[in-house]
């Protein structure tokens, strides 16, 4: 039987990571946690910049860290936004980047805390994904 994904602990990793966000401008901390096939978790935070457009979201920070360490396959992602009072979903740019490395069935969990977290899939957040034929990956 397939091992059930521990969404609670994946979310907990995202929340713990959010404390390391660099968000002096928005004061909106975000932590993302990617689950790898072997159970390892790779995390990322939002990193802002005084040239605002250069801000990198937590989801993309996590993906870029994982890919930089040689990982390209992900089983699930959790995103924690402790400074919101409702579940804030990954932005459009991050959905596009997640779709580069995740199948539409990949679970996505996001929320200000685990109790209020939304459980969905990348395919629900990013329908009509296309152009995977452009690269042989
Ligand atoms: N942000 C993320 O890191 N991920 C999201 O899913 C939503 C937005 C960041 C970008 C910026 O640093 C701050 O949250 C406010 O938009």
PDB file of C-alpha atoms and ligand atoms in Angstrom:
ATOM      1  CA  UNK A   1       0.000   0.000   0.000  1.00  0.00           C
ATOM      2  CA  UNK A   2       1.191   3.494  -0.790  1.00  0.00           C
ATOM      3  CA  UNK A   3       2.376   5.470   2.197  1.00  0.00           C
ATOM      4  CA  UNK A   4      -0.168   8.114   3.179  1.00  0.00           C
ATOM      5  CA  UNK A   5       1.221  11.593   2.836  1.00  0.00           C
ATOM      6  CA  UNK A   6       1.756  13.272   6.187  1.00  0.00           C
ATOM      7  CA  UNK A   7       0.164  16.573   5.268  1.00  0.00           C
ATOM      8  CA  UNK A   8       0.202  17.782   8.836  1.00  0.00           C
ATOM      9  CA  UNK A   9       3.962  17.448   9.211  1.00  0.00           C
ATOM     10  CA  UNK A  10       4.578  18.820   5.710  1.00  0.00           C
ATOM     11  CA  UNK A  11       2.484  21.854   6.615  1.00  0.00           C
ATOM     12  CA  UNK A  12       4.329  22.149   9.941  1.00  0.00           C
ATOM     13  CA  UNK A  13       7.622  22.324   8.038  1.00  0.00           C
ATOM     14  CA  UNK A  14       6.225  25.111   5.848  1.00  0.00           C
ATOM     15  CA  UNK A  15       5.035  27.032   8.906  1.00  0.00           C
ATOM     16  CA  UNK A  16       8.338  26.671  10.722  1.00  0.00           C
ATOM     17  CA  UNK A  17      10.144  27.857   7.581  1.00  0.00           C
ATOM     18  CA  UNK A  18       7.902  30.936   7.254  1.00  0.00           C
ATOM     19  CA  UNK A  19       9.632  32.378  10.330  1.00  0.00           C
ATOM     20  CA  UNK A  20      12.745  32.778   8.157  1.00  0.00           C
ATOM     21  CA  UNK A  21      10.964  34.770   5.426  1.00  0.00           C
ATOM     22  CA  UNK A  22      12.665  37.977   4.347  1.00  0.00           C
ATOM     23  CA  UNK A  23       9.605  40.207   4.077  1.00  0.00           C
ATOM     24  CA  UNK A  24      10.463  43.641   5.522  1.00  0.00           C
ATOM     25  CA  UNK A  25       8.256  45.439   2.949  1.00  0.00           C
ATOM     26  CA  UNK A  26       5.009  43.462   2.935  1.00  0.00           C
ATOM     27  CA  UNK A  27       5.465  41.984   6.422  1.00  0.00           C
ATOM     28  CA  UNK A  28       3.749  38.957   4.889  1.00  0.00           C
ATOM     29  CA  UNK A  29       5.749  35.849   5.668  1.00  0.00           C
ATOM     30  CA  UNK A  30       5.377  32.747   3.557  1.00  0.00           C
ATOM     31  CA  UNK A  31       6.943  29.320   3.930  1.00  0.00           C
ATOM     32  CA  UNK A  32       6.769  26.484   1.420  1.00  0.00           C
ATOM     33  CA  UNK A  33       7.649  22.832   1.956  1.00  0.00           C
ATOM     34  CA  UNK A  34       8.135  20.347  -0.871  1.00  0.00           C
ATOM     35  CA  UNK A  35       7.857  16.635  -0.181  1.00  0.00           C
ATOM     36  CA  UNK A  36      10.307  14.469  -2.129  1.00  0.00           C
ATOM     37  CA  UNK A  37       9.757  10.823  -3.105  1.00  0.00           C
ATOM     38  CA  UNK A  38      12.064   9.588  -0.327  1.00  0.00           C
ATOM     39  CA  UNK A  39      10.237  11.561   2.359  1.00  0.00           C
ATOM     40  CA  UNK A  40      12.773  14.387   2.497  1.00  0.00           C
ATOM     41  CA  UNK A  41      11.392  17.912   2.764  1.00  0.00           C
ATOM     42  CA  UNK A  42      12.867  20.918   0.954  1.00  0.00           C
ATOM     43  CA  UNK A  43      11.742  24.340   2.105  1.00  0.00           C
ATOM     44  CA  UNK A  44      11.744  27.929   0.847  1.00  0.00           C
ATOM     45  CA  UNK A  45      10.650  31.378   1.959  1.00  0.00           C
ATOM     46  CA  UNK A  46       9.678  34.581   0.211  1.00  0.00           C
ATOM     47  CA  UNK A  47      12.658  36.841  -0.298  1.00  0.00           C
ATOM     48  CA  UNK A  48      11.724  40.459  -0.940  1.00  0.00           C
ATOM     49  CA  UNK A  49      13.808  43.288  -2.343  1.00  0.00           C
ATOM     50  CA  UNK A  50      13.635  47.065  -2.132  1.00  0.00           C
ATOM     51  CA  UNK A  51      13.225  46.930  -5.904  1.00  0.00           C
ATOM     52  CA  UNK A  52       9.835  45.314  -5.302  1.00  0.00           C
ATOM     53  CA  UNK A  53       9.534  43.439  -8.589  1.00  0.00           C
ATOM     54  CA  UNK A  54      12.517  41.273  -7.702  1.00  0.00           C
ATOM     55  CA  UNK A  55      10.675  39.536  -4.881  1.00  0.00           C
ATOM     56  CA  UNK A  56      10.786  35.768  -5.027  1.00  0.00           C
ATOM     57  CA  UNK A  57       7.873  33.813  -3.581  1.00  0.00           C
ATOM     58  CA  UNK A  58       8.357  30.981  -1.084  1.00  0.00           C
ATOM     59  CA  UNK A  59       7.115  28.358  -3.552  1.00  0.00           C
ATOM     60  CA  UNK A  60       9.652  29.332  -6.194  1.00  0.00           C
ATOM     61  CA  UNK A  61      12.433  29.617  -3.598  1.00  0.00           C
ATOM     62  CA  UNK A  62      11.701  26.021  -2.565  1.00  0.00           C
ATOM     63  CA  UNK A  63      11.578  24.730  -6.139  1.00  0.00           C
ATOM     64  CA  UNK A  64      14.801  26.521  -7.089  1.00  0.00           C
ATOM     65  CA  UNK A  65      16.582  25.239  -3.967  1.00  0.00           C
ATOM     66  CA  UNK A  66      15.489  21.673  -4.717  1.00  0.00           C
ATOM     67  CA  UNK A  67      16.422  21.819  -8.390  1.00  0.00           C
ATOM     68  CA  UNK A  68      19.765  23.357  -7.417  1.00  0.00           C
ATOM     69  CA  UNK A  69      20.407  20.351  -5.204  1.00  0.00           C
ATOM     70  CA  UNK A  70      19.580  17.958  -8.051  1.00  0.00           C
ATOM     71  CA  UNK A  71      15.934  17.139  -7.271  1.00  0.00           C
ATOM     72  CA  UNK A  72      13.204  17.514  -9.893  1.00  0.00           C
ATOM     73  CA  UNK A  73      10.430  15.244  -8.640  1.00  0.00           C
ATOM     74  CA  UNK A  74       7.951  16.306  -5.984  1.00  0.00           C
ATOM     75  CA  UNK A  75       5.172  14.434  -4.251  1.00  0.00           C
ATOM     76  CA  UNK A  76       3.334  17.329  -2.588  1.00  0.00           C
ATOM     77  CA  UNK A  77       3.703  20.963  -1.524  1.00  0.00           C
ATOM     78  CA  UNK A  78       2.459  22.821   1.529  1.00  0.00           C
ATOM     79  CA  UNK A  79       2.396  26.605   1.833  1.00  0.00           C
ATOM     80  CA  UNK A  80       2.005  28.422   5.145  1.00  0.00           C
ATOM     81  CA  UNK A  81       0.895  32.059   5.345  1.00  0.00           C
ATOM     82  CA  UNK A  82       0.772  32.787   9.079  1.00  0.00           C
ATOM     83  CA  UNK A  83       0.140  36.507   8.546  1.00  0.00           C
ATOM     84  CA  UNK A  84      -3.154  35.998   6.708  1.00  0.00           C
ATOM     85  CA  UNK A  85      -6.500  35.221   8.275  1.00  0.00           C
ATOM     86  CA  UNK A  86      -7.639  33.115   5.312  1.00  0.00           C
ATOM     87  CA  UNK A  87      -5.910  30.561   3.029  1.00  0.00           C
ATOM     88  CA  UNK A  88      -3.716  32.411   0.501  1.00  0.00           C
ATOM     89  CA  UNK A  89      -3.093  30.278  -2.579  1.00  0.00           C
ATOM     90  CA  UNK A  90       0.117  30.229  -4.653  1.00  0.00           C
ATOM     91  CA  UNK A  91       0.330  33.164  -7.090  1.00  0.00           C
ATOM     92  CA  UNK A  92      -0.018  32.747 -10.838  1.00  0.00           C
ATOM     93  CA  UNK A  93       3.719  32.851 -11.490  1.00  0.00           C
ATOM     94  CA  UNK A  94       4.322  30.135  -8.896  1.00  0.00           C
ATOM     95  CA  UNK A  95       1.574  27.938 -10.344  1.00  0.00           C
ATOM     96  CA  UNK A  96       3.337  28.103 -13.699  1.00  0.00           C
ATOM     97  CA  UNK A  97       6.689  27.216 -12.121  1.00  0.00           C
ATOM     98  CA  UNK A  98       5.193  24.393 -10.036  1.00  0.00           C
ATOM     99  CA  UNK A  99       3.655  22.968 -13.215  1.00  0.00           C
ATOM    100  CA  UNK A 100       7.127  22.630 -14.723  1.00  0.00           C
ATOM    101  CA  UNK A 101       7.997  19.972 -12.142  1.00  0.00           C
ATOM    102  CA  UNK A 102       4.704  18.599 -10.796  1.00  0.00           C
ATOM    103  CA  UNK A 103       1.868  16.617 -12.342  1.00  0.00           C
ATOM    104  CA  UNK A 104      -1.700  17.958 -12.183  1.00  0.00           C
ATOM    105  CA  UNK A 105      -2.498  15.320  -9.522  1.00  0.00           C
ATOM    106  CA  UNK A 106       0.122  16.651  -7.108  1.00  0.00           C
ATOM    107  CA  UNK A 107      -1.454  17.637  -3.772  1.00  0.00           C
ATOM    108  CA  UNK A 108      -1.203  21.302  -2.747  1.00  0.00           C
ATOM    109  CA  UNK A 109      -2.038  22.348   0.812  1.00  0.00           C
ATOM    110  CA  UNK A 110      -2.167  26.010   1.819  1.00  0.00           C
ATOM    111  CA  UNK A 111      -3.438  27.992   4.754  1.00  0.00           C
ATOM    112  CA  UNK A 112      -2.702  30.361   7.634  1.00  0.00           C
ATOM    113  CA  UNK A 113      -2.706  27.319   9.929  1.00  0.00           C
ATOM    114  CA  UNK A 114      -3.357  23.633   9.432  1.00  0.00           C
ATOM    115  CA  UNK A 115      -6.915  23.788  10.736  1.00  0.00           C
ATOM    116  CA  UNK A 116      -7.963  26.200   7.997  1.00  0.00           C
ATOM    117  CA  UNK A 117      -5.756  24.729   5.271  1.00  0.00           C
ATOM    118  CA  UNK A 118      -7.202  24.074   1.822  1.00  0.00           C
ATOM    119  CA  UNK A 119      -6.302  20.715   0.304  1.00  0.00           C
ATOM    120  CA  UNK A 120      -6.343  20.745  -3.482  1.00  0.00           C
ATOM    121  CA  UNK A 121      -4.221  19.738  -6.468  1.00  0.00           C
ATOM    122  CA  UNK A 122      -1.994  21.633  -8.846  1.00  0.00           C
ATOM    123  CA  UNK A 123      -4.343  20.744 -11.711  1.00  0.00           C
ATOM    124  CA  UNK A 124      -7.213  22.498  -9.929  1.00  0.00           C
ATOM    125  CA  UNK A 125      -5.109  25.602  -9.350  1.00  0.00           C
ATOM    126  CA  UNK A 126      -3.592  25.586 -12.833  1.00  0.00           C
ATOM    127  CA  UNK A 127      -5.946  24.104 -15.434  1.00  0.00           C
ATOM    128  CA  UNK A 128      -5.272  24.033 -19.186  1.00  0.00           C
ATOM    129  CA  UNK A 129      -1.538  23.638 -18.573  1.00  0.00           C
ATOM    130  CA  UNK A 130       0.256  23.305 -21.910  1.00  0.00           C
ATOM    131  CA  UNK A 131       3.467  23.271 -23.918  1.00  0.00           C
ATOM    132  CA  UNK A 132       5.258  20.437 -22.113  1.00  0.00           C
ATOM    133  CA  UNK A 133       6.175  19.198 -25.592  1.00  0.00           C
ATOM    134  CA  UNK A 134       8.622  22.097 -25.950  1.00  0.00           C
ATOM    135  CA  UNK A 135      11.242  20.174 -23.964  1.00  0.00           C
ATOM    136  CA  UNK A 136      12.060  16.489 -23.740  1.00  0.00           C
ATOM    137  CA  UNK A 137      12.123  16.295 -19.926  1.00  0.00           C
TER     138      UNK A 137
HETATM  139  N1  LIG B   1       4.022  35.464  -1.596  1.00  0.00           N
HETATM  140  C1  LIG B   1       4.560  34.201  -1.573  1.00  0.00           C
HETATM  141  O1  LIG B   1       5.725  34.007  -1.211  1.00  0.00           O
HETATM  142  N2  LIG B   1       3.781  33.180  -1.981  1.00  0.00           N
HETATM  143  C2  LIG B   1       2.457  33.281  -2.248  1.00  0.00           C
HETATM  144  O2  LIG B   1       1.821  32.272  -2.549  1.00  0.00           O
HETATM  145  C3  LIG B   1       1.792  34.591  -2.172  1.00  0.00           C
HETATM  146  C4  LIG B   1       2.699  35.758  -2.053  1.00  0.00           C
HETATM  147  C5  LIG B   1       4.837  36.566  -1.074  1.00  0.00           C
HETATM  148  C6  LIG B   1       5.333  37.556  -2.075  1.00  0.00           C
HETATM  149  C7  LIG B   1       5.538  38.784  -1.197  1.00  0.00           C
HETATM  150  O3  LIG B   1       6.801  38.706  -0.556  1.00  0.00           O
HETATM  151  C8  LIG B   1       4.465  38.670  -0.131  1.00  0.00           C
HETATM  152  O4  LIG B   1       4.072  37.302  -0.133  1.00  0.00           O
HETATM  153  C9  LIG B   1       3.245  39.554  -0.362  1.00  0.00           C
HETATM  154  O5  LIG B   1       2.750  39.393  -1.629  1.00  0.00           O
END
